[in-house]
Short mmCIF file of C-alpha atoms in Angstrom, two decimals:
data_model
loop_
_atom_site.label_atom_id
_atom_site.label_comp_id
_atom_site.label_asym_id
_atom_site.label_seq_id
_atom_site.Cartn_x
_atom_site.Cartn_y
_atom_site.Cartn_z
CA UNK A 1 125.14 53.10 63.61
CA UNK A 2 127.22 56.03 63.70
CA UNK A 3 125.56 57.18 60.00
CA UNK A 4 122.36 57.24 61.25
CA UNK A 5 122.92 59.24 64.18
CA UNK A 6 124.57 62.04 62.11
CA UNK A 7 121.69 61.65 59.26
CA UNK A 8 119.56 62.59 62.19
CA UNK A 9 121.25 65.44 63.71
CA UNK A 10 121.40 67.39 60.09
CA UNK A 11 117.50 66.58 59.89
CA UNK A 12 117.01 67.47 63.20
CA UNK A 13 118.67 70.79 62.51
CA UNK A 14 116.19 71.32 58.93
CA UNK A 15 113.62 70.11 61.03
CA UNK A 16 114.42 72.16 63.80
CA UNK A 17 111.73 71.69 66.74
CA UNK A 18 111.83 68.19 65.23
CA UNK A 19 115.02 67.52 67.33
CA UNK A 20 112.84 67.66 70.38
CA UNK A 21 110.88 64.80 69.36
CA UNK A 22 114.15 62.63 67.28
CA UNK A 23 115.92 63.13 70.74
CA UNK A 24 112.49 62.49 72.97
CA UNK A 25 113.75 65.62 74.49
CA UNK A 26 110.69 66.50 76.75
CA UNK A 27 113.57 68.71 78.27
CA UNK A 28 114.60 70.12 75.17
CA UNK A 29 110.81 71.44 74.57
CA UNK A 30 110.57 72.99 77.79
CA UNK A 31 113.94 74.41 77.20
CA UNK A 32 112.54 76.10 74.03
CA UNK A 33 109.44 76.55 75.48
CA UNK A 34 110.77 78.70 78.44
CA UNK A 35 112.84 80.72 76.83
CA UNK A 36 109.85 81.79 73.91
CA UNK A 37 107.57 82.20 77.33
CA UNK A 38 110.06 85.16 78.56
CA UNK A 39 111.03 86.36 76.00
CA UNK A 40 107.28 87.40 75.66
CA UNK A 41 107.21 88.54 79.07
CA UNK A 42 107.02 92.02 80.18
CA UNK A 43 109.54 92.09 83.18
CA UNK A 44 113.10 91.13 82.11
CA UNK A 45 115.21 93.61 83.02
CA UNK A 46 113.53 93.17 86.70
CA UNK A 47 113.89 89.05 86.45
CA UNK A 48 117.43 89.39 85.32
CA UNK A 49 118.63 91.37 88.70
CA UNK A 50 119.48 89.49 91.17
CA UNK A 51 118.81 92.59 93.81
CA UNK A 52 115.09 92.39 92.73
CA UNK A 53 115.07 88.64 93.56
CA UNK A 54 114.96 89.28 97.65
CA UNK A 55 112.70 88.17 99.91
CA UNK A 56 112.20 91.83 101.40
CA UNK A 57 111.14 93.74 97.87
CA UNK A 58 107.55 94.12 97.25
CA UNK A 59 106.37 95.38 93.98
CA UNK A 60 102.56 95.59 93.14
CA UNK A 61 102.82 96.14 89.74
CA UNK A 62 106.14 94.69 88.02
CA UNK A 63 105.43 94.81 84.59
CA UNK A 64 104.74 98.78 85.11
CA UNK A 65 107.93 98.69 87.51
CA UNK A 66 109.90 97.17 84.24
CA UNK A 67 108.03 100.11 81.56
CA UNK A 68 108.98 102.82 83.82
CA UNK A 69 112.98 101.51 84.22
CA UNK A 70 113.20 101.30 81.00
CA UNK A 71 112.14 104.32 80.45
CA UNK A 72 114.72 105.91 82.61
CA UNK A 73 117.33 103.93 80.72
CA UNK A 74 116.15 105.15 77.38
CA UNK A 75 116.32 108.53 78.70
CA UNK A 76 120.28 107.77 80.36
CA UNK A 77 122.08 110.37 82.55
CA UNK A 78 120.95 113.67 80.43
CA UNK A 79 117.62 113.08 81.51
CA UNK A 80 117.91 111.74 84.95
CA UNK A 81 117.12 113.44 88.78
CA UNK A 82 117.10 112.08 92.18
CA UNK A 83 114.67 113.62 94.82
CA UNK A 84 115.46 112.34 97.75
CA UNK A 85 114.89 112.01 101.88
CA UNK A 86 117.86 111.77 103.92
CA UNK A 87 117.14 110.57 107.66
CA UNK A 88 116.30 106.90 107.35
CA UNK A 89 116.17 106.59 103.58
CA UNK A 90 120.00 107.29 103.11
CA UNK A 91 121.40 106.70 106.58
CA UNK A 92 120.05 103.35 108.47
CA UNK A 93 117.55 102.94 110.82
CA UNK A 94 118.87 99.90 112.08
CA UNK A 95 122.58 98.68 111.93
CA UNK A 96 123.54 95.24 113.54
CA UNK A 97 119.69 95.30 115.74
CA UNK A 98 120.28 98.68 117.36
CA UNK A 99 118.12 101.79 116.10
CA UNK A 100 120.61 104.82 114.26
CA UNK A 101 119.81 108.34 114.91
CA UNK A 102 118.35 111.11 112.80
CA UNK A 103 119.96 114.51 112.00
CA UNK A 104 117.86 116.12 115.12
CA UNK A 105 118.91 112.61 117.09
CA UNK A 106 122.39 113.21 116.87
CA UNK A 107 121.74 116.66 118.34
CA UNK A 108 119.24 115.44 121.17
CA UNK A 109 121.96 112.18 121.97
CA UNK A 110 125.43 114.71 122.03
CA UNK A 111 126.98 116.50 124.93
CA UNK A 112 125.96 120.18 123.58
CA UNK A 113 122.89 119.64 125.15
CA UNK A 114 122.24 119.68 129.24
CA UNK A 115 120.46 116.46 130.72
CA UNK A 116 117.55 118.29 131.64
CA UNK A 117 117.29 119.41 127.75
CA UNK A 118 117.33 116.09 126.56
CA UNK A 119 115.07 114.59 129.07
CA UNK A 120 112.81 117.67 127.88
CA UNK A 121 113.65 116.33 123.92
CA UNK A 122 112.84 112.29 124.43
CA UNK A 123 109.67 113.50 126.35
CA UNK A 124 108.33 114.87 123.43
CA UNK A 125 110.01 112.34 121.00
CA UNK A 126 107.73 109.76 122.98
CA UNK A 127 104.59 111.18 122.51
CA UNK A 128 104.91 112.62 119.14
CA UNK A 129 106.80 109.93 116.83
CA UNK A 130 104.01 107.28 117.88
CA UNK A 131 101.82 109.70 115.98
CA UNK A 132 104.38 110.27 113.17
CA UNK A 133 104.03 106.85 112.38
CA UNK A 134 100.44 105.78 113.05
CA UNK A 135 98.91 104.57 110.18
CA UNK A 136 95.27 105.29 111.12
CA UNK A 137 95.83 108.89 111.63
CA UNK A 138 95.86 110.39 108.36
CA UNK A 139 98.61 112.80 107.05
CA UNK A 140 96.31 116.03 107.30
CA UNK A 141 95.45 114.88 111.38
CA UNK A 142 99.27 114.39 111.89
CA UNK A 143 100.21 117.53 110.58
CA UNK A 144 99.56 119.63 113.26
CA UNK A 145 101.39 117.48 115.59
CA UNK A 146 104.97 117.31 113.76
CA UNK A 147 104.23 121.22 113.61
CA UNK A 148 103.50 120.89 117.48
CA UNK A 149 107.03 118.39 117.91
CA UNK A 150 109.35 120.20 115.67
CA UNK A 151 108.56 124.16 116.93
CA UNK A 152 108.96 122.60 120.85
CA UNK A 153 111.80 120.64 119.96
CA UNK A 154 113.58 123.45 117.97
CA UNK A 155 113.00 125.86 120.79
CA UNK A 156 114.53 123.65 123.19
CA UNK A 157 117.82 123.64 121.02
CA UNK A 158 117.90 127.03 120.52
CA UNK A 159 117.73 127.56 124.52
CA UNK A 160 120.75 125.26 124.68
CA UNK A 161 123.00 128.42 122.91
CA UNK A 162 124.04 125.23 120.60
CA UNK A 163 127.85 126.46 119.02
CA UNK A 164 128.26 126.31 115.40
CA UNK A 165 131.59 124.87 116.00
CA UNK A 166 130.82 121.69 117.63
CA UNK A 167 128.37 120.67 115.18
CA UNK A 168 131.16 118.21 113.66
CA UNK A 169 132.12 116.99 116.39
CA UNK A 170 128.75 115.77 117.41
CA UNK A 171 128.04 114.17 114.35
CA UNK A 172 131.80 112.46 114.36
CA UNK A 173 130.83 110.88 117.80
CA UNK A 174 127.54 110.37 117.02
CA UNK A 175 126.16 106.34 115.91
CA UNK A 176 125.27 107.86 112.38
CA UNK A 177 125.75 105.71 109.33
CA UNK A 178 124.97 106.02 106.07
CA UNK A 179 123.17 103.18 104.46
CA UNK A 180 126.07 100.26 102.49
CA UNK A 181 126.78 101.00 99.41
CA UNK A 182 125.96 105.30 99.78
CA UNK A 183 129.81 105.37 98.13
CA UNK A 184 128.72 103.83 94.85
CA UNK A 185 125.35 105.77 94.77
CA UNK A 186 127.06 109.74 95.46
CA UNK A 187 130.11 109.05 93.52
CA UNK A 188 128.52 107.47 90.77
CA UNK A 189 125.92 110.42 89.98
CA UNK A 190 128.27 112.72 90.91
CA UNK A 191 130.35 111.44 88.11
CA UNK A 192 127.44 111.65 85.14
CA UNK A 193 126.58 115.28 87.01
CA UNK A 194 123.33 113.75 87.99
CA UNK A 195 120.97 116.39 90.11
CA UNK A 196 120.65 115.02 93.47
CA UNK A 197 117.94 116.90 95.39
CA UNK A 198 118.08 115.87 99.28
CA UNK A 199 115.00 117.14 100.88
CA UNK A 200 115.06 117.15 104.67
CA UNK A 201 112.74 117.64 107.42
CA UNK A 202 116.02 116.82 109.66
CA UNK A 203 118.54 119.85 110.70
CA UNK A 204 120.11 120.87 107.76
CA UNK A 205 123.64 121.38 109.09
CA UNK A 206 123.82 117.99 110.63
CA UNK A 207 122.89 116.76 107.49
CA UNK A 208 125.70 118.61 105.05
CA UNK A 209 128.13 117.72 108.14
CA UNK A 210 127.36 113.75 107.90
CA UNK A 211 127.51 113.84 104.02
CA UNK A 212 130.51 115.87 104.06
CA UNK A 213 132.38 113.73 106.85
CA UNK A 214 131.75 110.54 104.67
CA UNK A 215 133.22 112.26 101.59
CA UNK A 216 130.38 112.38 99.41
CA UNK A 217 129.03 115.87 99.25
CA UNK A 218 129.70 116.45 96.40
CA UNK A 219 128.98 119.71 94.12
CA UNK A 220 125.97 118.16 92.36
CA UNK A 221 124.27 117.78 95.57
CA UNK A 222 121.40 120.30 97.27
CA UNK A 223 120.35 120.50 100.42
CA UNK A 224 116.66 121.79 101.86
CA UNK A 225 116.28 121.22 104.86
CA UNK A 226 115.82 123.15 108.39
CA UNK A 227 119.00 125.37 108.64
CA UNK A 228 119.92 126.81 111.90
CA UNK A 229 120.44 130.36 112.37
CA UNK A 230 124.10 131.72 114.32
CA UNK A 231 124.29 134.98 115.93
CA UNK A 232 127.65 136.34 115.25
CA UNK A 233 129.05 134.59 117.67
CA UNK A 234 128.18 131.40 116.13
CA UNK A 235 125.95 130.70 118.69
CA UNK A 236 122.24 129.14 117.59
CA UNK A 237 119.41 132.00 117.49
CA UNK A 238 116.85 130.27 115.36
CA UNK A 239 115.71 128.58 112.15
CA UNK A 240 115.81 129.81 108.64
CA UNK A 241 113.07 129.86 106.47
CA UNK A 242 110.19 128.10 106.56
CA UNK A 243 109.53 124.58 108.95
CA UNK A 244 109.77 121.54 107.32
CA UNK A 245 108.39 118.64 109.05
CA UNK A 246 107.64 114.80 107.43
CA UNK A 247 104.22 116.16 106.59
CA UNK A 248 104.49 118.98 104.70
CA UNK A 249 107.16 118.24 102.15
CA UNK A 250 104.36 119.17 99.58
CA UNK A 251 105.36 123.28 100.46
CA UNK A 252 109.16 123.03 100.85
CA UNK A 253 108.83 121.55 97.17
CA UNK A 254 106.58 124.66 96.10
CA UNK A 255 109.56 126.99 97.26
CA UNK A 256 112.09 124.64 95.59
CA UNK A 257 110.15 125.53 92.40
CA UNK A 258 113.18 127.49 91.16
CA UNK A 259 115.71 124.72 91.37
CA UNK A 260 113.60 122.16 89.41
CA UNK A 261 112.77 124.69 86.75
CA UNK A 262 116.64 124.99 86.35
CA UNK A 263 116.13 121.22 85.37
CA UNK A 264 113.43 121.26 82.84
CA UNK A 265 115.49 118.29 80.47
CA UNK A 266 115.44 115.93 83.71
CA UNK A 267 111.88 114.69 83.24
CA UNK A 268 113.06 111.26 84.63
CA UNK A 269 112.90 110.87 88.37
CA UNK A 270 113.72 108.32 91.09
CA UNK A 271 112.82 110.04 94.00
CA UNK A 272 114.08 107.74 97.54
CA UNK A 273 111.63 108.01 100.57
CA UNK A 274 110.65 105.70 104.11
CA UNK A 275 107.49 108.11 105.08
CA UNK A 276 104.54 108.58 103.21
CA UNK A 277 104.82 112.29 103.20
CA UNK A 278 108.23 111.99 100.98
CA UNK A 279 105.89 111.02 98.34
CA UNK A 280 105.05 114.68 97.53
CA UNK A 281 108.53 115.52 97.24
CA UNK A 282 107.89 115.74 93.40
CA UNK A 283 104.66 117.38 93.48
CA UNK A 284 106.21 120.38 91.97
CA UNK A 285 108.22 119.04 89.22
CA UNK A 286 106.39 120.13 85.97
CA UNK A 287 108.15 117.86 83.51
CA UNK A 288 107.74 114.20 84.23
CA UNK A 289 108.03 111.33 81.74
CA UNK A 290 109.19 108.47 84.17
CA UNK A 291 108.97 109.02 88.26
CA UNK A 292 109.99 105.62 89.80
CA UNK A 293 109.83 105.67 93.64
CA UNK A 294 111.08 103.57 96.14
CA UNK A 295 110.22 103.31 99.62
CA UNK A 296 112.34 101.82 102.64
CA UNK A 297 109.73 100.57 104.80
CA UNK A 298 111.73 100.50 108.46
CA UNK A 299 108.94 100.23 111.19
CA UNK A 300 105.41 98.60 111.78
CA UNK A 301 106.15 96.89 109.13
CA UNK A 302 102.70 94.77 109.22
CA UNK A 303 100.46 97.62 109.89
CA UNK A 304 101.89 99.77 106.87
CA UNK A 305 103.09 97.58 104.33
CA UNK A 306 99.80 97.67 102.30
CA UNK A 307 99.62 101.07 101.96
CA UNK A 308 103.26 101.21 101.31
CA UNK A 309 102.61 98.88 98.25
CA UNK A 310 100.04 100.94 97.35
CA UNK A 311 101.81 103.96 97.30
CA UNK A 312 105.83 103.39 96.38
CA UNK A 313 106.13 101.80 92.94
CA UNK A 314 109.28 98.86 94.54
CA UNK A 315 108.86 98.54 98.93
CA UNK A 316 112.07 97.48 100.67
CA UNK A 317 111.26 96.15 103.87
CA UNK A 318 113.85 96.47 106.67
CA UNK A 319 116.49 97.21 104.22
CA UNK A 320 120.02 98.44 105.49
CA UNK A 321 121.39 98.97 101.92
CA UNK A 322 120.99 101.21 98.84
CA UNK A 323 122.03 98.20 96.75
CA UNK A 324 118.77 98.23 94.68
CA UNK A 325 118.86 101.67 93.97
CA UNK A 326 122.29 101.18 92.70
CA UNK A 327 121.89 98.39 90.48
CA UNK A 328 119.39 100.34 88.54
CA UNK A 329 121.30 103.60 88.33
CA UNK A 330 123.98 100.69 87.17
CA UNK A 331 121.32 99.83 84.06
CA UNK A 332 121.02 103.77 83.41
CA UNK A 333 124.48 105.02 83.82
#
């Protein structure tokens, strides 16, 4: 009768995993059981986002994945940089099937250039990005090569007479896009006055003209990258500084050494790359408690996804958004 039941639910609740067996609640035990089992587990944070849950993210080691986010959430905005690479990482390599360009791309596609030029400028794109990406040739064997490819392809620019000017108006015609969500992830550290560090081996002017044109270069942003030279005519003589290529990100970050020391406090990194040679982006930063990088694996996907495992702490495979990236700076912020 109706005074039993209740007799049964107040000893149940004294009892209290004694309801699972008054109610012959297998499904209550699991129930219990389940919830004690994650509770105990060491990758919550990472089970409980629903961006970590796709088919296309590979982590090798989530429970290291989960110590080092929660170490940057610990540590909150005071403590937090972003290193990051800029062609292919934050604008798209593919939108809707169809490849997007990089900064020198938009420069080698636009009509500053004369046909012969850009003949001259896919020629050596063809024999030189097959190397770029080649994952038996080793980053010290390519090196030479995307010295070889950037120095030709640089020279053939600055025959051109390229005009300052028309830079924007390139990139505004141009099939650029920034990868979904880059809104969220600019405006949102530019709002906490997060360090953004965007390291380039693109054409520096391009670059600020892209971010710039989609609103979002904003003053806690820096730029390296290869920066044309003007005569006073605005015409292009020549490139400032040093060359940086995909390869030898290792040096640009030894003469950034000044701009990271200004950011001793920001010991906690998440540094954004899609080439194994954006890994040493970081190399010089002398105060690191948490680094967590993430890699956007775009091409030859098969032949370089182990070592991308191996190398980038989360892999996002063929990824056209920064919706990841957000979600944790979501958690930190």
């Amino acid at each position: 009768g109706r005074m039993e039941r209740g007799a049964v639910l107040r000893l149940g609740a004294v009892a209290g995993a004694g309801v699972c067996v008054l109610f012959g609640g297998a499904v209550l035990a699991q129930y219990i059981f389940t919830m004690k089992k994650k509770a105990g587990r060491k990758t919550k944070i990472i089970e409980m986002m629903p961006e970590f849950q796709k088919k296309n993210v590979h982590i090798k080691d989530p429970e290291r994945v989960e110590e080092i986010i929660c170490g940057l959430i610990k540590g909150g905005a005071s403590k937090l940089q972003i290193i990051t690479d800029f062609d292919m990482t934050l604008s798209k390599f593919f939108h809707n099937g169809k490849r997007c360009p990089t900064c020198h791309n938009i420069i080698d596609n636009c009509k500053l250039i004369s046909e012969d030029c850009r003949k001259k400028l896919f020629q050596i794109r063809s024999k030189y990005y097959p190397i770029e990406i080649d994952p038996a040739i080793s980053a010290e064997e390519k090196y030479p090569f995307m010295v070889e490819w950037w120095t030709k392809a640089h020279n053939l620019l600055i025959e051109q007479g390229i005009e300052k000017g028309k830079l924007a108006e390139a990139v505004r015609e141009s099939d650029v896009m920034l990868r979904d969500g880059y809104e969220l992830f600019f405006d949102k550290l530019n709002e906490h006055n997060i360090p953004v560090f965007i390291f380039s081996a693109g054409i520096g002017d391009v670059l600020e003209e892209i971010i710039s044109q989609a609103g979002v270069f904003h003053s806690n942003v820096k730029v390296v990258s290869n920066f044309m030279d003007f005569d006073e005519k605005g015409v292009l003589k020549g490139f400032k500084g040093e060359l940086i290529h995909v390869y030898n990100k290792h040096d640009g970050a030894l003469r950034s050494s000044e701009y990271f020391n200004q950011l001793k406090e920001n010991c906690n990194i998440i540094l954004l790359g899609d080439s194994l040679g954006d890994l040493s982006m970081a190399h010089d930063v002398q105060n690191v408690d948490n680094i967590l990088k993430i890699g956007f694996l775009n091409d030859k996907v098969e032949e370089c996804l182990e070592k991308y495992i191996d190398s980038y702490d989360i892999v996002l495979v063929k990824e056209e958004t920064l919706d990841l990236t957000n979600a944790i700076l979501q958690k930190i912020l």
